[in-house]
mmCIF file of C-alpha atoms in Angstrom:
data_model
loop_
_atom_site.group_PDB
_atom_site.id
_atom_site.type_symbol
_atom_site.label_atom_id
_atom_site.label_comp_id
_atom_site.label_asym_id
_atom_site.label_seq_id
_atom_site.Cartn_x
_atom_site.Cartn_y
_atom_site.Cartn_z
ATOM 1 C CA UNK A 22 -25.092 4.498 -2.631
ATOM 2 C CA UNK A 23 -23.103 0.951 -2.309
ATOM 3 C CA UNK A 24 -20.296 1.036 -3.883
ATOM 4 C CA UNK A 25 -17.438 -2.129 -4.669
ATOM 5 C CA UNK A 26 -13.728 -1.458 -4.472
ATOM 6 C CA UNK A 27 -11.429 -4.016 -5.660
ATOM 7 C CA UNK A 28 -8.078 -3.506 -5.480
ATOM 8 C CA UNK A 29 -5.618 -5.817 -7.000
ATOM 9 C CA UNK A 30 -2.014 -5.385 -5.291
ATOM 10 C CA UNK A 31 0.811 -7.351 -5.561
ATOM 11 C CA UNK A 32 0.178 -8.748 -2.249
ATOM 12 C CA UNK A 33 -2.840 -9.108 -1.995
ATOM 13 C CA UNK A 34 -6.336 -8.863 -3.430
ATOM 14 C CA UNK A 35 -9.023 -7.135 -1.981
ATOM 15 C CA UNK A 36 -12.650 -6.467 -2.362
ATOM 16 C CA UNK A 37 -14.054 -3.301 0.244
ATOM 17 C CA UNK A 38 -18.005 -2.552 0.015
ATOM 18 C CA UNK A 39 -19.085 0.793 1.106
ATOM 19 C CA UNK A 40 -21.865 2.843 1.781
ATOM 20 C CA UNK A 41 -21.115 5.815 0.585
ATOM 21 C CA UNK A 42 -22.224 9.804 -0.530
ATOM 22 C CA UNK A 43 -20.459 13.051 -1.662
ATOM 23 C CA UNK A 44 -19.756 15.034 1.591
ATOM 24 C CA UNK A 45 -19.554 11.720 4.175
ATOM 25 C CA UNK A 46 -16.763 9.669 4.976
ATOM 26 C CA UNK A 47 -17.408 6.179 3.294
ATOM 27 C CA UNK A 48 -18.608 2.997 5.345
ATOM 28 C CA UNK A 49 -16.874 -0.179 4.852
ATOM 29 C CA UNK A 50 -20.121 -2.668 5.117
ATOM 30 C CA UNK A 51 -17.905 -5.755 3.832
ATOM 31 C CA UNK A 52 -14.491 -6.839 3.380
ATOM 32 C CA UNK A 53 -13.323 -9.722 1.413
ATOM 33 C CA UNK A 54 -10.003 -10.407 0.878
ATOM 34 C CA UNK A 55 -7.063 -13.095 -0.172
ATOM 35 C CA UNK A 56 -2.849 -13.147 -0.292
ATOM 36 C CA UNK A 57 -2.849 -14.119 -3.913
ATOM 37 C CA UNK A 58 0.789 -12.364 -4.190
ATOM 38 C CA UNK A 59 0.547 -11.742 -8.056
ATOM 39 C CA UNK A 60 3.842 -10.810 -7.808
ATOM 40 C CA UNK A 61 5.180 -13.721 -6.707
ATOM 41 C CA UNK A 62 3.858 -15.798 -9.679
ATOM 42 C CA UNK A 63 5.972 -15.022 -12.095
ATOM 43 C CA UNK A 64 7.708 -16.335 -14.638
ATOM 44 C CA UNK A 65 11.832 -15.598 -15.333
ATOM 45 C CA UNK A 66 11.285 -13.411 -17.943
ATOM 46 C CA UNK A 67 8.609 -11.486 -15.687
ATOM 47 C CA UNK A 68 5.339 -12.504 -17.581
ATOM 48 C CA UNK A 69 3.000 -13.457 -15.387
ATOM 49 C CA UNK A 70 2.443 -17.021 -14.845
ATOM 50 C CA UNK A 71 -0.710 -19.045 -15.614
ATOM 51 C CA UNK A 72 -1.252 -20.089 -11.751
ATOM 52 C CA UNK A 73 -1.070 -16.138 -10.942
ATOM 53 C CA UNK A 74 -3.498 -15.456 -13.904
ATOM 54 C CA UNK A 75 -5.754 -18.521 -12.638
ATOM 55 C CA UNK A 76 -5.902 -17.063 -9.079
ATOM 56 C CA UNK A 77 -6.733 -13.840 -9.965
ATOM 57 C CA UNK A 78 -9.704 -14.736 -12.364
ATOM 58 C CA UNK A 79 -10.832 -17.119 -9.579
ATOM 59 C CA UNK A 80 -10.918 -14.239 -6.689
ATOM 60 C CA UNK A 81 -12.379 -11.222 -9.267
ATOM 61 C CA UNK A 82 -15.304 -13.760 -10.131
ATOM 62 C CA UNK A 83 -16.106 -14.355 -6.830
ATOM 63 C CA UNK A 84 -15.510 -11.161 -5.703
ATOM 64 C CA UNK A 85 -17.869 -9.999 -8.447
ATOM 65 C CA UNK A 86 -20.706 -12.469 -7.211
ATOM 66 C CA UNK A 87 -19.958 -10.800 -3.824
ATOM 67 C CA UNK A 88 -20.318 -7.333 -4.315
ATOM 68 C CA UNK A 89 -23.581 -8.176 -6.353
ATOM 69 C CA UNK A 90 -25.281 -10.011 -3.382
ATOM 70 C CA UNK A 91 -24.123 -7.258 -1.281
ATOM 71 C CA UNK A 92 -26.340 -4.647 -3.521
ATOM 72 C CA UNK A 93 -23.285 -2.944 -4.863
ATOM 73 C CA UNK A 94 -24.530 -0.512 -7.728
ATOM 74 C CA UNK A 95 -21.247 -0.942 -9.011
ATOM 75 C CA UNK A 96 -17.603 -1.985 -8.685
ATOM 76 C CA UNK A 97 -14.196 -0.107 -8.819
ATOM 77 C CA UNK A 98 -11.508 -2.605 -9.483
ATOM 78 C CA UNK A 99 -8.118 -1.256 -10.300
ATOM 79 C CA UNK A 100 -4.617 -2.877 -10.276
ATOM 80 C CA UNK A 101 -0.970 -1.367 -9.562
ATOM 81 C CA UNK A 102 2.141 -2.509 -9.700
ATOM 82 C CA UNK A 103 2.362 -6.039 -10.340
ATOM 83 C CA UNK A 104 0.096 -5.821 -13.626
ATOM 84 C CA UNK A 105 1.609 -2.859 -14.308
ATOM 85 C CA UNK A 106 5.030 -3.891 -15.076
ATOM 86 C CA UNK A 107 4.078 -7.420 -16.153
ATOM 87 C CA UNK A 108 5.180 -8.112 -20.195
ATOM 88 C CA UNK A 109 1.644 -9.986 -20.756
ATOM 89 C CA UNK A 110 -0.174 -7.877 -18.197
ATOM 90 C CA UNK A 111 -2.814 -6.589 -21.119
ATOM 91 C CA UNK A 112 -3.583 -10.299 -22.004
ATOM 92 C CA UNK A 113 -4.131 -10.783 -18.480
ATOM 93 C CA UNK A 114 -6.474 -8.070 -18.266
ATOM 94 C CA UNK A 115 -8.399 -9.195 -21.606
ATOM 95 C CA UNK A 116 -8.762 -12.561 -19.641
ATOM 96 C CA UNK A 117 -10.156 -11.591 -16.404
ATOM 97 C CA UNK A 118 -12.573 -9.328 -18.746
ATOM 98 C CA UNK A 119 -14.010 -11.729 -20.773
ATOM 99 C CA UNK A 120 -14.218 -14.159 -18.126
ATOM 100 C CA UNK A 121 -15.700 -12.251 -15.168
ATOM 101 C CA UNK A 122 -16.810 -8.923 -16.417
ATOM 102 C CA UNK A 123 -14.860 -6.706 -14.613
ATOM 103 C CA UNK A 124 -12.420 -4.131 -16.477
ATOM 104 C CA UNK A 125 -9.184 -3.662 -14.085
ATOM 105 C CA UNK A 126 -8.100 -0.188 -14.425
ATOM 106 C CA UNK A 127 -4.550 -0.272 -14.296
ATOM 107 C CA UNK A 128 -3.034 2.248 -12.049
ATOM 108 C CA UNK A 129 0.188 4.498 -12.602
ATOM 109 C CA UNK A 130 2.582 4.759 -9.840
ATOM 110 C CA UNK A 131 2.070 8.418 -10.032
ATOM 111 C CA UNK A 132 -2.224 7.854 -9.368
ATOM 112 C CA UNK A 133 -1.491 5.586 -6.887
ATOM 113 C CA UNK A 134 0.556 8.515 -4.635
ATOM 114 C CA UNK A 135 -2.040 10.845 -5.880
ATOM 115 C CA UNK A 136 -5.142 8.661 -4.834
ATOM 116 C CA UNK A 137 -3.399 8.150 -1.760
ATOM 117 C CA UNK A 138 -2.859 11.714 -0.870
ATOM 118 C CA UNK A 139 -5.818 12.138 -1.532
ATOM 119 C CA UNK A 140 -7.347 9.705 1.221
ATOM 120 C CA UNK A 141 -5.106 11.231 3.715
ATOM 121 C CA UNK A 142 -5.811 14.706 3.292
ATOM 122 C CA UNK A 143 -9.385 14.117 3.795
ATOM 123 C CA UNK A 144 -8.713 11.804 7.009
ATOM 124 C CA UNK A 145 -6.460 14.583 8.736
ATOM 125 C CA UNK A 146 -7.837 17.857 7.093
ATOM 126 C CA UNK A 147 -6.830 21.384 6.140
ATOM 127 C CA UNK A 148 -5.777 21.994 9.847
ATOM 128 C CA UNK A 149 -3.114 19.556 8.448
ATOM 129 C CA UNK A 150 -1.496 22.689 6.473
ATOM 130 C CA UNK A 151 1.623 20.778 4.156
ATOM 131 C CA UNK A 152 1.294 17.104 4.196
ATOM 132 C CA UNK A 153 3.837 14.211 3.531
ATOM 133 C CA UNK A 154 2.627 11.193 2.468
ATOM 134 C CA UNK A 155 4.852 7.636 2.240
ATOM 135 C CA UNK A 156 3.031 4.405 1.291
ATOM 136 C CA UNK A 157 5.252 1.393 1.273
ATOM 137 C CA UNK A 158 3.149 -1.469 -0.716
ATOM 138 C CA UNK A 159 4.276 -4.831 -2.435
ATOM 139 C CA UNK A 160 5.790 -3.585 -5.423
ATOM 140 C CA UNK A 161 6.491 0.037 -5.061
ATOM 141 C CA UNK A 162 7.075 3.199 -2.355
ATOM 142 C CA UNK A 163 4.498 5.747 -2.977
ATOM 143 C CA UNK A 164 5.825 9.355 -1.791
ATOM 144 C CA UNK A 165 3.578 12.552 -2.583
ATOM 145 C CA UNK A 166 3.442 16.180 -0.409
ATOM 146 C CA UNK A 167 1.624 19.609 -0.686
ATOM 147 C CA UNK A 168 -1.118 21.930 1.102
ATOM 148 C CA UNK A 169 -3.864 21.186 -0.954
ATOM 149 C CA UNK A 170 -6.029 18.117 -2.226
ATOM 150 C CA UNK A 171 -3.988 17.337 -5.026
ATOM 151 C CA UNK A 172 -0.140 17.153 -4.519
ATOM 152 C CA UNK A 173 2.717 19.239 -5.514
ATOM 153 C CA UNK A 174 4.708 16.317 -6.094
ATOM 154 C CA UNK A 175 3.706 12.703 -6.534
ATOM 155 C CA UNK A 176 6.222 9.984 -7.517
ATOM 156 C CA UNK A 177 6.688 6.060 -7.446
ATOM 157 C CA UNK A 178 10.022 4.208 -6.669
ATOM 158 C CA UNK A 179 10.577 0.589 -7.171
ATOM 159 C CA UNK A 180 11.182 -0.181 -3.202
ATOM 160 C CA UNK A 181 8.179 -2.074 -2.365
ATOM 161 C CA UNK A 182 8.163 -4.646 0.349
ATOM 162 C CA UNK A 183 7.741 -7.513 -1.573
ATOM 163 C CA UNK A 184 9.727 -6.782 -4.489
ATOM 164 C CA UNK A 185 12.749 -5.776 -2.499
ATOM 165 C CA UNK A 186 12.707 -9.009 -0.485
ATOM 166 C CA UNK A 187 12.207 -11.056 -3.502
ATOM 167 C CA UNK A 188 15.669 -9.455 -5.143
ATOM 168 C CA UNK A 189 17.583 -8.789 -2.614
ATOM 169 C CA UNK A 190 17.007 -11.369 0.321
ATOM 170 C CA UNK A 191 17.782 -14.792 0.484
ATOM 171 C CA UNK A 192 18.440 -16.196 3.572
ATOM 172 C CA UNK A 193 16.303 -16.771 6.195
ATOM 173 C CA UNK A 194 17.074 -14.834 9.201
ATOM 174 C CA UNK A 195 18.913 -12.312 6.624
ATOM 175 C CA UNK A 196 22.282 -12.501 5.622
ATOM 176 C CA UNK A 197 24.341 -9.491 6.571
ATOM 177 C CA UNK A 198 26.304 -8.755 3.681
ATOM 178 C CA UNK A 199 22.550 -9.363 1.828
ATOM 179 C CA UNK A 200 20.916 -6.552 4.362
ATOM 180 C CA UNK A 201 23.550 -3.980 3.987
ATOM 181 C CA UNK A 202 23.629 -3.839 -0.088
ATOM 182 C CA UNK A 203 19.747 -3.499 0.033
ATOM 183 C CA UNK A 204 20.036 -0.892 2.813
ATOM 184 C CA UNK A 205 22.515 0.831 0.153
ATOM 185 C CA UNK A 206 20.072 0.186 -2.494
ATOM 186 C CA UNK A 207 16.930 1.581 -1.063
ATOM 187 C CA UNK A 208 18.861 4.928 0.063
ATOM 188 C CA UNK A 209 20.954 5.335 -3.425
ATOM 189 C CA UNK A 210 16.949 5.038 -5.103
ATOM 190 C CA UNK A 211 14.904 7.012 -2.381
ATOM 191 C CA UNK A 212 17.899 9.708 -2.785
ATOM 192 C CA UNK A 213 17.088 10.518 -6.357
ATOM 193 C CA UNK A 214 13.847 11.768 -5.826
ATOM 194 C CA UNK A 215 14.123 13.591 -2.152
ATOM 195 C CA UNK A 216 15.137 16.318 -3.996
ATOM 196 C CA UNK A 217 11.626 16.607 -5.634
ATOM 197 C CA UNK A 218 9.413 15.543 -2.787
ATOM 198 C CA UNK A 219 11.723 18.169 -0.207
ATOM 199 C CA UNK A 220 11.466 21.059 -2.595
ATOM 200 C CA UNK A 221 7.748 20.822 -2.083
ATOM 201 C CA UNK A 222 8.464 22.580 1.020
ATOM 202 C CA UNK A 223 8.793 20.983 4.835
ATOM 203 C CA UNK A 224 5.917 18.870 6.047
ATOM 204 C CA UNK A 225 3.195 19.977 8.892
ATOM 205 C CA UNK A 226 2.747 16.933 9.252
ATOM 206 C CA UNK A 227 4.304 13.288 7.823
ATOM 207 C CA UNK A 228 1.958 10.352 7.301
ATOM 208 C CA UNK A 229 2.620 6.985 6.877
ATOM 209 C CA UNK A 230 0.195 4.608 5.119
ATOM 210 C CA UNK A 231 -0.044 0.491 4.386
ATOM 211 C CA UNK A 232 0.453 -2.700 6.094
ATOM 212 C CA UNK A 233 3.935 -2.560 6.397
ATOM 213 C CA UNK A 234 3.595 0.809 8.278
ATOM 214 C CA UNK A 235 0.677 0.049 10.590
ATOM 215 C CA UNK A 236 2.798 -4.017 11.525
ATOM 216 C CA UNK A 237 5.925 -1.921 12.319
ATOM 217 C CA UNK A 238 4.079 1.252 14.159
ATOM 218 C CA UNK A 239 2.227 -1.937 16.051
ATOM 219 C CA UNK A 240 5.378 -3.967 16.829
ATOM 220 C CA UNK A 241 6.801 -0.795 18.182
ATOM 221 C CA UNK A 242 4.174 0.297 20.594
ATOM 222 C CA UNK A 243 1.201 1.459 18.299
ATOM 223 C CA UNK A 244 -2.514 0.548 19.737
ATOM 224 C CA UNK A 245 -3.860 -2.853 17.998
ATOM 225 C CA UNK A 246 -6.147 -3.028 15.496
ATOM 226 C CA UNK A 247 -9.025 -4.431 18.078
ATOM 227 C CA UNK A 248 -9.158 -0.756 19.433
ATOM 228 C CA UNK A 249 -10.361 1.266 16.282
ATOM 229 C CA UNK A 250 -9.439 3.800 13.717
ATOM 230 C CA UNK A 251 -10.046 6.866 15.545
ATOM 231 C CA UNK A 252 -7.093 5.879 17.897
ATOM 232 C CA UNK A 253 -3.859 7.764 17.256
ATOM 233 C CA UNK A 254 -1.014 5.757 16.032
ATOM 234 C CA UNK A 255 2.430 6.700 14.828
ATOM 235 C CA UNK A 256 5.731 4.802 14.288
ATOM 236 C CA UNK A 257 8.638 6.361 15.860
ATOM 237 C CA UNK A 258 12.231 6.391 14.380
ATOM 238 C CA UNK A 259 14.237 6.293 18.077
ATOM 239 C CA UNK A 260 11.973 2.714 18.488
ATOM 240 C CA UNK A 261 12.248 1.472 14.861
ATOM 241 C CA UNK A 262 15.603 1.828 15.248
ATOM 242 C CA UNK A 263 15.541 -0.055 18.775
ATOM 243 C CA UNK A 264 13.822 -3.001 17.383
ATOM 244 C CA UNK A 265 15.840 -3.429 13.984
ATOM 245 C CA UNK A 266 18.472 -5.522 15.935
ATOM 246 C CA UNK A 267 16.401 -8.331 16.718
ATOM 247 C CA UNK A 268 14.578 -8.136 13.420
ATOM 248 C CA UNK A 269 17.408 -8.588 11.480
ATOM 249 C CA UNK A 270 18.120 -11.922 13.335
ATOM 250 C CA UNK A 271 14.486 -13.216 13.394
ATOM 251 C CA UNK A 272 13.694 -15.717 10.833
ATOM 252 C CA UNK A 273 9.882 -15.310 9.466
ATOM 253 C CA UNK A 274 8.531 -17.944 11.247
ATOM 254 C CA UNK A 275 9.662 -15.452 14.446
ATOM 255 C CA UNK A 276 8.365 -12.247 13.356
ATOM 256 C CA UNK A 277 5.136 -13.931 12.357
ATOM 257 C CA UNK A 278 4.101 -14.338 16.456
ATOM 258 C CA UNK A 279 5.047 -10.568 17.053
ATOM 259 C CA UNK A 280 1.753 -8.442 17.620
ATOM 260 C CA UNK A 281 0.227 -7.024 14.543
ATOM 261 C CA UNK A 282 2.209 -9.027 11.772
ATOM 262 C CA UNK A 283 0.492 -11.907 9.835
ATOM 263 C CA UNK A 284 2.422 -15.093 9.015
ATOM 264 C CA UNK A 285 2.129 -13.765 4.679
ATOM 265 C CA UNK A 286 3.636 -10.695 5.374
ATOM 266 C CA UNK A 287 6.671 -12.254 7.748
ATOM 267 C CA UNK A 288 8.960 -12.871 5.175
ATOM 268 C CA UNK A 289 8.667 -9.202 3.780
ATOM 269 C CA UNK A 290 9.159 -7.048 7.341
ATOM 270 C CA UNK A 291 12.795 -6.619 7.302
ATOM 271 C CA UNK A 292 12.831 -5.103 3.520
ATOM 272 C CA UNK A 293 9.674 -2.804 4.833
ATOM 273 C CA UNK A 294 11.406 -2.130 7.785
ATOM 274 C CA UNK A 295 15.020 -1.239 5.983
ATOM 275 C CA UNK A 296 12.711 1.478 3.695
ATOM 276 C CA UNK A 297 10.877 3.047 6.353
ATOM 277 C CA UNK A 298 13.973 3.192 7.993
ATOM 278 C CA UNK A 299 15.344 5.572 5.245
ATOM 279 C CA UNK A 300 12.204 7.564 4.700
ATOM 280 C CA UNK A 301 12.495 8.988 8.372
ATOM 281 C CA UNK A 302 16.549 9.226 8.171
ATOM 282 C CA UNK A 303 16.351 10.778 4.114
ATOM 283 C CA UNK A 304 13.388 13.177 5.279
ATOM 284 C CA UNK A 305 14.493 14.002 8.319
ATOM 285 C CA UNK A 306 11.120 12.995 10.139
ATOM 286 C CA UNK A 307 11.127 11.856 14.136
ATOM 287 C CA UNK A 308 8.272 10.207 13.397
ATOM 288 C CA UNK A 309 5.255 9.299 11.063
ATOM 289 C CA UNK A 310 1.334 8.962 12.099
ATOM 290 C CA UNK A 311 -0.223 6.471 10.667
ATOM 291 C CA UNK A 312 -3.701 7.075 8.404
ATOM 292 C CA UNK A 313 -6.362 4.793 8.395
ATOM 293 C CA UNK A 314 -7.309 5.119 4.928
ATOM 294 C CA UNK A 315 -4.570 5.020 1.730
ATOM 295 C CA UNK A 316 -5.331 4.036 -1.813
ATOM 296 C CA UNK A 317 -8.866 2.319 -1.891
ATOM 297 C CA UNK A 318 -10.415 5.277 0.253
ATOM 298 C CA UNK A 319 -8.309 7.781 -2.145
ATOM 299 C CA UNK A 320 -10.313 5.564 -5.104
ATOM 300 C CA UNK A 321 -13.483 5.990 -3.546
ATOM 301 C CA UNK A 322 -13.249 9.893 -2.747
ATOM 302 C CA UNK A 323 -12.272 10.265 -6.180
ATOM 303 C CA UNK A 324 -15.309 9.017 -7.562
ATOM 304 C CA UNK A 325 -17.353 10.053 -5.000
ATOM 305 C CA UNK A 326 -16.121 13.778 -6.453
ATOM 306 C CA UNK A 327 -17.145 13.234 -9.958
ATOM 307 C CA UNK A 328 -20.732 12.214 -8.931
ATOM 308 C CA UNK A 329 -23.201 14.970 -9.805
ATOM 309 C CA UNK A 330 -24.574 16.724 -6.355
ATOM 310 C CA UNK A 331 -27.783 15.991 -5.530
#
């Protein structure tokens, strides 16, 4: 069956088709996709602002025009953190409802490290044993670990990308004073719930999913994007740690012409870079592989699994 995923993320907004079946991995037959950053729409009080509500319906009626001519028999859309936390995020919702049709399905942080678990487990397998999963997206960190399909522990912290660098960092290359009370930051937060994710028990094997992991794996060494999924990739904390130097006294413009980063996630590499920093230092991890799929793959399984077998 062809099925439409639309995710709405506080970065960006993005509509995957698939051809897809219980037992089979799913195959992406279209890709559609805009940097609306929702998030950064906002107004002071942290509604969201008509031009980020006007974007949005624009995109999900296309997209919904899309995934019809593409013979979808139906569309997924879901939303995370950005609508989440937004003060008129229902009324947004009702909007984009009774103008396109589509019913966003507003994800908890908690489904979102589920779903994403999820997607990894079935990408690496049971040969995987005890997994450790850390997706750093727009708004929020997504951390979940255990041995089977569902996790032991799944939790969301506030230390997205995008979030962090809207808060925290001002100055372009970063001031220092600026870079070393968000470094404090993202450690005092990722600290409170290490406790959780550790007592899960130690990790066969630590995965690392999102943009922000695959431009920093890339910048550091990792195989491009031209060369495939099936190629192993994993950033390393000894080179992470080689390269934060000169990131720190990059402006965006910079980073934006180093491999694998695109000019609308520039601005937010440093903050990604400062939390996947602590992940590996906090969790004690050399290094972390990078997965393929994360949280529209996870969405896709998951419905896949309540499908009746044939």
């Amino acid at each position: 069956m062809r099925l439409g995923v639309l995710d709405v993320g506080s970065n960006t907004v993005h509509l995957l088709v698939v051809d897809a079946h219980r037992g089979a991995a799913p195959l992406p037959a279209y890709s559609h996709k805009t940097e609306l950053r929702l998030a950064e729409h906002l107004e002071l009080d942290g509604t969201i602002a008509k031009s980020g509500a006007d974007g949005l319906v624009s995109f999900v009626k296309e997209a919904a025009e899309l995934a019809e001519d593409k013979g979808c028999q139906t569309v997924h859309a879901f939303a995370t953190s950005a609508l989440r936390e937004a003060p008129n995020g229902e009324k947004v919702l009702e909007r984009v409802r009774k103008e396109t049709g589509i019913d966003l399905n507003v994800l908890t942080g908690q489904d979102e490290a589920r779903l994403t678990f999820l997607a990894v487990r079935r990408w690496f397998g049971w040969s995987s044993g005890r997994l450790a999963v850390f997706d750093i997206g727009g708004g929020s960190l997504e951390i979940a670990a255990g041995s089977d399909e569902e996790p032991t522990v799944a939790v969301s912290v506030p230390l997205g990308a995008g979030r962090l660098t809207r808060e925290s960092l001002t100055q372009d290359p970063p001031d220092r004073d600026e870079v070393r009370a968000l470094r404090r930051r993202i450690r005092i937060e990722m600290a409170a719930v290490a406790g959780d994710v550790l007592r899960a028990g130690k990790p066969q094997r630590s995965v690392a999913t999102s943009k922000t992991f695959r431009s920093l794996a890339r910048i550091c060494g990792a195989a491009p994007s031209e060369d495939g999924p099936y190629v192993p990739r994993a950033l390393r904390r000894d080179d992470l740690t080689e390269k934060m130097p000169k990131l720190l006294k990059m402006t965006a413009a910079e980073r934006a012409d180093l491999p694998g980063v695109s000019a609308g996630r520039a601005s937010q590499l440093v903050a990604g870079a400062l939390v996947a920093d602590a992940v590996m230092d906090l969790f004690d991890l050399a290094s972390l592989e990078v997965c393929p799929w994360a949280l529209r793959e996870g969405v896709i399984l998951s419905r896949l699994d309540q499908l009746q077998p044939r």
